[in-house]
Amino acid sequence: MRIQIIAVGSKMPSWVEQGYQEYARRLNADVVLQLTEIPAGKRGKNADITRILHKEGQQMLAAIPKGNRVVTLEVTGKPWTTPTLAKNMADWLMDGRDVSLLIGGPEGLAPECIAIAEQKWSLSALTLPHPLVRIVLAESLYRGWSLNNNHPYHRE
């Protein structure tokens, strides 16, 4: 199964790249993690946020391969425990489709991205910096995988 993270934002600090790559590399061939970055629209004092959000949304939609399950990461999504994530990952694997996880920019996701989501997931009730979300998400996916595969990384 291929899990594609589509995230608004590029040119991340090296610590973000290193953290993300550490967990992406740990996953084995049955789960491949792929990152697709969408350039963030220029935000300034007089920026048209609605237009920027729409453009980011269109770019995200264009990056989703046909047939993928779409899961949005949203503050208003459902919080998942690690066992819930592991079960969802097992279900995704059995479904036979690849998965696209969408991470929005500072204002969140475009309405058209939210509309196509099959699942809405909240990593935390806290507002997390978008670069950190990539690392938390990659670690969470690795932890879910390790639980499903009886790997010693996850201990309850």
mmCIF file of C-alpha atoms in Angstrom:
data_model
loop_
_atom_site.group_PDB
_atom_site.id
_atom_site.type_symbol
_atom_site.label_atom_id
_atom_site.label_comp_id
_atom_site.label_asym_id
_atom_site.label_seq_id
_atom_site.Cartn_x
_atom_site.Cartn_y
_atom_site.Cartn_z
ATOM 1 C CA MET A 1 0.000 0.000 0.000
ATOM 2 C CA ARG A 2 1.204 3.475 -0.846
ATOM 3 C CA ILE A 3 0.333 6.261 1.594
ATOM 4 C CA GLN A 4 0.755 9.653 0.006
ATOM 5 C CA ILE A 5 0.949 12.708 2.236
ATOM 6 C CA ILE A 6 -0.094 15.795 0.294
ATOM 7 C CA ALA A 7 0.910 18.844 2.311
ATOM 8 C CA VAL A 8 0.781 22.572 1.683
ATOM 9 C CA GLY A 9 4.224 24.053 2.197
ATOM 10 C CA SER A 10 7.696 23.452 0.864
ATOM 11 C CA LYS A 11 11.282 24.299 1.730
ATOM 12 C CA MET A 12 11.049 22.847 5.220
ATOM 13 C CA PRO A 13 13.895 23.158 7.722
ATOM 14 C CA SER A 14 16.354 20.269 7.761
ATOM 15 C CA TRP A 15 15.053 18.980 11.117
ATOM 16 C CA VAL A 16 11.619 18.467 9.522
ATOM 17 C CA GLU A 17 13.092 16.572 6.578
ATOM 18 C CA GLN A 18 15.236 14.441 8.891
ATOM 19 C CA GLY A 19 12.358 13.625 11.239
ATOM 20 C CA TYR A 20 9.975 12.760 8.421
ATOM 21 C CA GLN A 21 12.565 10.642 6.568
ATOM 22 C CA GLU A 22 13.481 8.723 9.719
ATOM 23 C CA TYR A 23 9.971 7.290 10.065
ATOM 24 C CA ALA A 24 9.273 6.973 6.329
ATOM 25 C CA ARG A 25 12.435 4.881 5.975
ATOM 26 C CA ARG A 26 11.434 2.541 8.812
ATOM 27 C CA LEU A 27 8.285 1.382 7.034
ATOM 28 C CA ASN A 28 8.851 -1.695 4.908
ATOM 29 C CA ALA A 29 7.695 -2.616 1.411
ATOM 30 C CA ASP A 30 4.067 -3.308 2.374
ATOM 31 C CA VAL A 31 3.588 0.374 3.327
ATOM 32 C CA VAL A 32 5.401 3.016 1.286
ATOM 33 C CA LEU A 33 5.185 6.608 2.493
ATOM 34 C CA GLN A 34 5.418 9.324 -0.168
ATOM 35 C CA LEU A 35 5.380 13.096 0.384
ATOM 36 C CA THR A 36 3.920 15.498 -2.181
ATOM 37 C CA GLU A 37 4.446 19.169 -1.379
ATOM 38 C CA ILE A 38 2.085 21.860 -2.647
ATOM 39 C CA PRO A 39 3.616 25.351 -2.689
ATOM 40 C CA ALA A 40 1.857 27.652 -0.241
ATOM 41 C CA GLY A 41 0.253 30.725 -1.762
ATOM 42 C CA LYS A 42 1.849 34.030 -0.893
ATOM 43 C CA ARG A 43 0.142 35.478 2.145
ATOM 44 C CA GLY A 44 0.530 39.139 2.878
ATOM 45 C CA LYS A 45 -1.414 41.943 4.497
ATOM 46 C CA ASN A 46 -3.895 42.268 1.608
ATOM 47 C CA ALA A 47 -3.839 38.651 0.384
ATOM 48 C CA ASP A 48 -7.036 37.147 -1.025
ATOM 49 C CA ILE A 49 -7.146 34.142 1.312
ATOM 50 C CA THR A 50 -10.217 32.628 -0.386
ATOM 51 C CA ARG A 51 -8.438 32.641 -3.752
ATOM 52 C CA ILE A 52 -5.215 31.262 -2.241
ATOM 53 C CA LEU A 53 -7.090 28.474 -0.433
ATOM 54 C CA HIS A 54 -8.950 27.579 -3.642
ATOM 55 C CA LYS A 55 -5.707 27.431 -5.660
ATOM 56 C CA GLU A 56 -3.993 25.251 -3.034
ATOM 57 C CA GLY A 57 -7.071 23.009 -3.027
ATOM 58 C CA GLN A 58 -7.013 22.623 -6.808
ATOM 59 C CA GLN A 59 -3.324 21.683 -6.693
ATOM 60 C CA MET A 60 -3.996 19.141 -3.948
ATOM 61 C CA LEU A 61 -6.869 17.577 -5.878
ATOM 62 C CA ALA A 62 -4.690 17.344 -9.000
ATOM 63 C CA ALA A 63 -1.996 15.510 -6.979
ATOM 64 C CA ILE A 64 -4.361 12.736 -5.808
ATOM 65 C CA PRO A 65 -4.025 9.643 -8.002
ATOM 66 C CA LYS A 66 -7.287 8.345 -9.426
ATOM 67 C CA GLY A 67 -8.965 5.830 -7.146
ATOM 68 C CA ASN A 68 -7.117 6.755 -3.947
ATOM 69 C CA ARG A 69 -8.921 6.844 -0.608
ATOM 70 C CA VAL A 70 -8.788 10.437 0.665
ATOM 71 C CA VAL A 71 -8.300 11.195 4.355
ATOM 72 C CA THR A 72 -8.156 14.814 5.497
ATOM 73 C CA LEU A 73 -6.304 15.972 8.584
ATOM 74 C CA GLU A 74 -8.518 18.503 10.300
ATOM 75 C CA VAL A 75 -8.958 19.926 13.775
ATOM 76 C CA THR A 76 -12.668 19.051 13.451
ATOM 77 C CA GLY A 77 -11.930 15.456 12.395
ATOM 78 C CA LYS A 78 -12.211 12.432 14.672
ATOM 79 C CA PRO A 79 -9.362 11.829 17.099
ATOM 80 C CA TRP A 80 -7.864 8.364 16.657
ATOM 81 C CA THR A 81 -6.037 6.329 19.252
ATOM 82 C CA THR A 82 -3.054 4.311 18.098
ATOM 83 C CA PRO A 83 -5.141 1.090 18.011
ATOM 84 C CA THR A 84 -7.785 2.931 15.957
ATOM 85 C CA LEU A 85 -5.121 4.115 13.522
ATOM 86 C CA ALA A 86 -3.717 0.583 13.294
ATOM 87 C CA LYS A 87 -7.199 -0.775 12.535
ATOM 88 C CA ASN A 88 -7.765 1.913 9.904
ATOM 89 C CA MET A 89 -4.426 1.059 8.307
ATOM 90 C CA ALA A 90 -5.351 -2.634 8.237
ATOM 91 C CA ASP A 91 -8.706 -1.724 6.672
ATOM 92 C CA TRP A 92 -6.951 0.466 4.086
ATOM 93 C CA LEU A 93 -4.647 -2.408 3.201
ATOM 94 C CA MET A 94 -7.598 -4.800 2.810
ATOM 95 C CA ASP A 95 -9.467 -2.213 0.709
ATOM 96 C CA GLY A 96 -6.737 -2.509 -1.913
ATOM 97 C CA ARG A 97 -6.552 1.202 -2.690
ATOM 98 C CA ASP A 98 -3.723 3.563 -1.970
ATOM 99 C CA VAL A 99 -4.360 6.414 0.475
ATOM 100 C CA SER A 100 -3.865 10.168 0.187
ATOM 101 C CA LEU A 101 -3.631 12.101 3.465
ATOM 102 C CA LEU A 102 -4.233 15.837 3.025
ATOM 103 C CA ILE A 103 -2.612 18.486 5.237
ATOM 104 C CA GLY A 104 -3.741 22.062 4.576
ATOM 105 C CA GLY A 105 -1.939 25.341 5.014
ATOM 106 C CA PRO A 106 -2.380 28.013 7.706
ATOM 107 C CA GLU A 107 -6.110 28.371 7.019
ATOM 108 C CA GLY A 108 -6.689 24.625 6.716
ATOM 109 C CA LEU A 109 -8.011 22.778 3.688
ATOM 110 C CA ALA A 110 -10.065 24.067 0.789
ATOM 111 C CA PRO A 111 -13.766 23.103 0.980
ATOM 112 C CA GLU A 112 -13.428 21.009 -2.201
ATOM 113 C CA CYS A 113 -10.756 18.864 -0.508
ATOM 114 C CA ILE A 114 -12.897 18.364 2.589
ATOM 115 C CA ALA A 115 -15.875 17.416 0.405
ATOM 116 C CA ILE A 116 -14.133 14.392 -1.132
ATOM 117 C CA ALA A 117 -12.753 12.993 2.138
ATOM 118 C CA GLU A 118 -13.805 9.473 3.070
ATOM 119 C CA GLN A 119 -12.384 9.984 6.550
ATOM 120 C CA LYS A 120 -11.550 13.076 8.598
ATOM 121 C CA TRP A 121 -8.821 12.659 11.190
ATOM 122 C CA SER A 122 -7.697 15.035 13.929
ATOM 123 C CA LEU A 123 -4.152 14.478 15.152
ATOM 124 C CA SER A 124 -4.720 16.747 18.140
ATOM 125 C CA ALA A 125 -7.065 19.319 19.591
ATOM 126 C CA LEU A 126 -3.989 21.540 19.711
ATOM 127 C CA THR A 127 -3.028 23.666 16.730
ATOM 128 C CA LEU A 128 0.243 22.138 15.564
ATOM 129 C CA PRO A 129 2.786 23.882 13.338
ATOM 130 C CA HIS A 130 2.447 22.429 9.851
ATOM 131 C CA PRO A 131 6.080 21.310 9.615
ATOM 132 C CA LEU A 132 5.701 19.367 12.861
ATOM 133 C CA VAL A 133 2.507 17.677 11.600
ATOM 134 C CA ARG A 134 4.569 15.870 8.954
ATOM 135 C CA ILE A 135 6.795 14.309 11.582
ATOM 136 C CA VAL A 136 3.951 13.454 13.972
ATOM 137 C CA LEU A 137 1.989 11.911 11.104
ATOM 138 C CA ALA A 138 4.924 9.831 9.837
ATOM 139 C CA GLU A 139 5.692 8.596 13.370
ATOM 140 C CA SER A 140 2.018 7.773 13.985
ATOM 141 C CA LEU A 141 1.811 5.774 10.752
ATOM 142 C CA TYR A 142 4.980 3.893 11.663
ATOM 143 C CA ARG A 143 3.578 3.195 15.131
ATOM 144 C CA GLY A 144 0.286 1.941 13.633
ATOM 145 C CA TRP A 145 2.219 -0.286 11.243
ATOM 146 C CA SER A 146 4.380 -1.612 14.094
ATOM 147 C CA LEU A 147 1.267 -2.481 16.121
ATOM 148 C CA ASN A 148 -0.244 -4.373 13.173
ATOM 149 C CA ASN A 149 3.014 -6.255 12.617
ATOM 150 C CA ASN A 150 3.832 -7.094 16.251
ATOM 151 C CA HIS A 151 6.960 -4.984 15.984
ATOM 152 C CA PRO A 152 8.525 -4.074 19.351
ATOM 153 C CA TYR A 153 8.463 -0.324 18.573
ATOM 154 C CA HIS A 154 4.913 -0.059 19.894
ATOM 155 C CA ARG A 155 4.475 -1.065 23.509
ATOM 156 C CA GLU A 156 1.290 -0.405 25.444
#
